[in-house]
Amino acid sequence: MLEKANSVNKALEDAVSLRDPLKIHESMRYSLLAGGKRVRPMLCIAACELVGGDESTAMPAACAVEMIHTMSLMHDDLPCMDNDDLRRGKPTNHKIYGEDVAVLAGDALLAFSFEHIAIATKGVSSERIVRVIGELAKCIGSEGLVAGQVVDICSEGMTEVGLDHLEFIHLHKTAALLEGSVVLGAILGGANDEEVEKLRKFARNIGLLFQVVDDILDVTKSSQELGKTAGKDLVADKTTYPKLLGIEKSRDFAEKLNREAQEQLVGFDSVRAAPLIALANYIAYRDN
Amino acid sequence: MLEKANSVNKALEDAVSLRDPLKIHESMRYSLLAGGKRVRPMLCIAACELVGGDESTAMPAACAVEMIHTMSLMHDDLPCMDNDDLRRGKPTNHKIYGEDVAVLAGDALLAFSFEHIAIATKGVSSERIVRVIGELAKCIGSEGLVAGQVVDICSEGMTEVGLDHLEFIHLHKTAALLEGSVVLGAILGGANDEEVEKLRKFARNIGLLFQVVDDILDVTKSSQELGKTAGKDLVADKTTYPKLLGIEKSRDFAEKLNREAQEQLVGFDSVRAAPLIALANYIAYRDN
């Protein structure tokens, strides 16, 4: 998996090279190459390989989903949004390059993700590329990531946030792009419709799982263990799974999501499914 | 031309319908349906029809370029950018919906423009759609619109801005999306490579023309005539064509750009070229 992450890092580095105008490309590269875990690209590549495709076929789309993830963090960190000064232990993009450049660099990454898929994807039909672009766009916009963010913003200060409402936020804010990552890889690898839908369900489950585990870690781990401030949700009086369900039931829910995710992989080649199972277990059992 | 603008307005209204989450779609529609002149969509449709395509073939791309234009204005108006309170005589998006929602609504429009082209374009090959998506993305990102904006931002307070530098800004900030609008329409309409390049040159010229005329109007017209504050460039001590060349030479330059633009249309069917000529003359001889 480390090897895959390194291939992705190399591909990202090449895709967004340092060129004129320097400032915007420096800003884009600062956040894009800041050393994330590359979970989304790895899901994209693993889904492509699961259905018989090559890593190289999925790589432009794998880079694209990481560009989208990065731009969503850059815009999310802005003073008018979460107003975060630190991300992965480094100053946030706008702290270094200014808010104006951080907004524009996010916009540029968003546009470039589509350009990169359109220009750099080789060896598959244009029909598939168009379908992939439609899927990626949908999981970003007002029915995807942005929908989750805006409902999250509107929920601040609401006294009663129910389980359905919380699930809507996380299915959009977190799961949509994980779903997109897997579905893009599957389509590029040549999955049939039934396989795409199984993998979509797999991805939605691990997307929700990702968030449930995040909520649990926030209340059970120390800041030192997490590498970021623990207990933030409690301080912000944020609605979380532990708050609504308690820790034990949240853990049960996480188990159920992981189990149901992995059930979707039954019927696929078990050797090829191993990386997706490993990624699901990594998301379920991580410590930070 | 009014009829075409009405078709575009209807198509935009349908493309971004009011649905859940309400707030984000209200914000997107507020700016998208605020009654722009729809110059970019009209260029897209006119270019498509010039080479023998139908209005309906170009309409999703025509809507997409207007979505991009709108999102660029929304982000440009933000407090961290130009900090504008008014746009087309109405409060800017962030004044109504908040900065956070204005950032997200811009992101959603950007993503949706690609989704709309991928999903709604009918009757042309997927190869053309992929090519169109690559062209659109390129004219938005760090080699297009965003490049122009970031160089513009970095030029503020510079004492010596030369003609080349000014031209770089406007070729990217203004001309790139006008070029994209024309090129998208041409590709969708079935233009061959030579025709695409002629129309690209036409569009770059009228893009620059657009900005030269803007600069001239700012110093020669009253606020009442313009419907917006006149003399803003002088007050901001901004580098403009009249400042670098004087009014007369700026007018000569505008004439030259319009003439060279229209020369690119020689050899095309003259009846079908009439709308593009009318749009070029409109840009050259407008009063506001």
Coordinates of N, CA, C and O in Angstrom, one line a residue, chain B residues 16 21 29-30 33 58 69 78 88-89 128 131 134 226-227 232 258:
Chain B
V16 N -30.4 24.3 -13.3 CA -30.2 24.4 -11.8 C -31.5 24.7 -11.1 O -31.9 25.8 -10.8
P21 N -30.4 20.5 -1.0 CA -30.6 21.5 0.1 C -31.0 22.9 -0.5 O -30.2 23.4 -1.4
R29 N -28.8 29.9 -7.8 CA -29.7 30.5 -8.8 C -29.7 32.0 -8.6 O -29.9 32.7 -9.6
Y30 N -29.5 32.5 -7.4 CA -29.5 34.0 -7.2 C -28.6 34.7 -8.2 O -28.9 35.7 -8.8
L33 N -29.1 33.5 -12.3 CA -30.3 34.0 -13.0 C -30.5 35.5 -12.7 O -31.6 36.0 -12.8
A58 N -25.4 22.7 -28.7 CA -24.5 23.6 -27.9 C -25.0 24.0 -26.6 O -24.3 24.5 -25.8
H69 N -18.7 31.7 -15.7 CA -18.6 33.1 -15.6 C -19.2 33.6 -14.3 O -18.7 34.4 -13.6
L78 N -15.9 38.3 -3.3 CA -15.8 38.0 -1.9 C -14.9 39.0 -1.2 O -14.1 39.7 -1.8
R88 N -24.5 44.0 -10.7 CA -25.7 44.3 -11.5 C -26.9 44.9 -10.7 O -28.0 44.5 -10.7
G89 N -26.5 45.9 -9.8 CA -27.4 46.6 -9.1 C -28.1 45.9 -7.9 O -28.9 46.4 -7.2
R128 N -15.9 14.1 -28.9 CA -16.0 15.5 -28.9 C -16.3 16.0 -27.5 O -15.8 17.1 -27.1
R131 N -13.2 16.2 -25.5 CA -12.3 17.3 -26.0 C -12.9 18.6 -25.4 O -12.1 19.5 -25.0
G134 N -12.0 19.0 -21.8 CA -10.6 19.4 -21.6 C -10.4 20.9 -21.9 O -9.7 21.6 -21.2
L226 N -23.1 54.3 -17.4 CA -22.6 53.0 -17.3 C -23.5 52.1 -16.4 O -23.5 50.9 -16.5
G227 N -24.3 52.7 -15.6 CA -25.1 51.9 -14.6 C -24.2 51.3 -13.5 O -24.6 50.4 -12.8
K232 N -13.6 54.3 -11.8 CA -13.1 53.4 -10.7 C -11.6 53.1 -10.9 O -10.8 53.1 -9.9
N258 N -11.0 44.4 -33.4 CA -12.3 44.0 -34.0 C -12.1 43.6 -35.4 O -12.6 42.6 -35.9

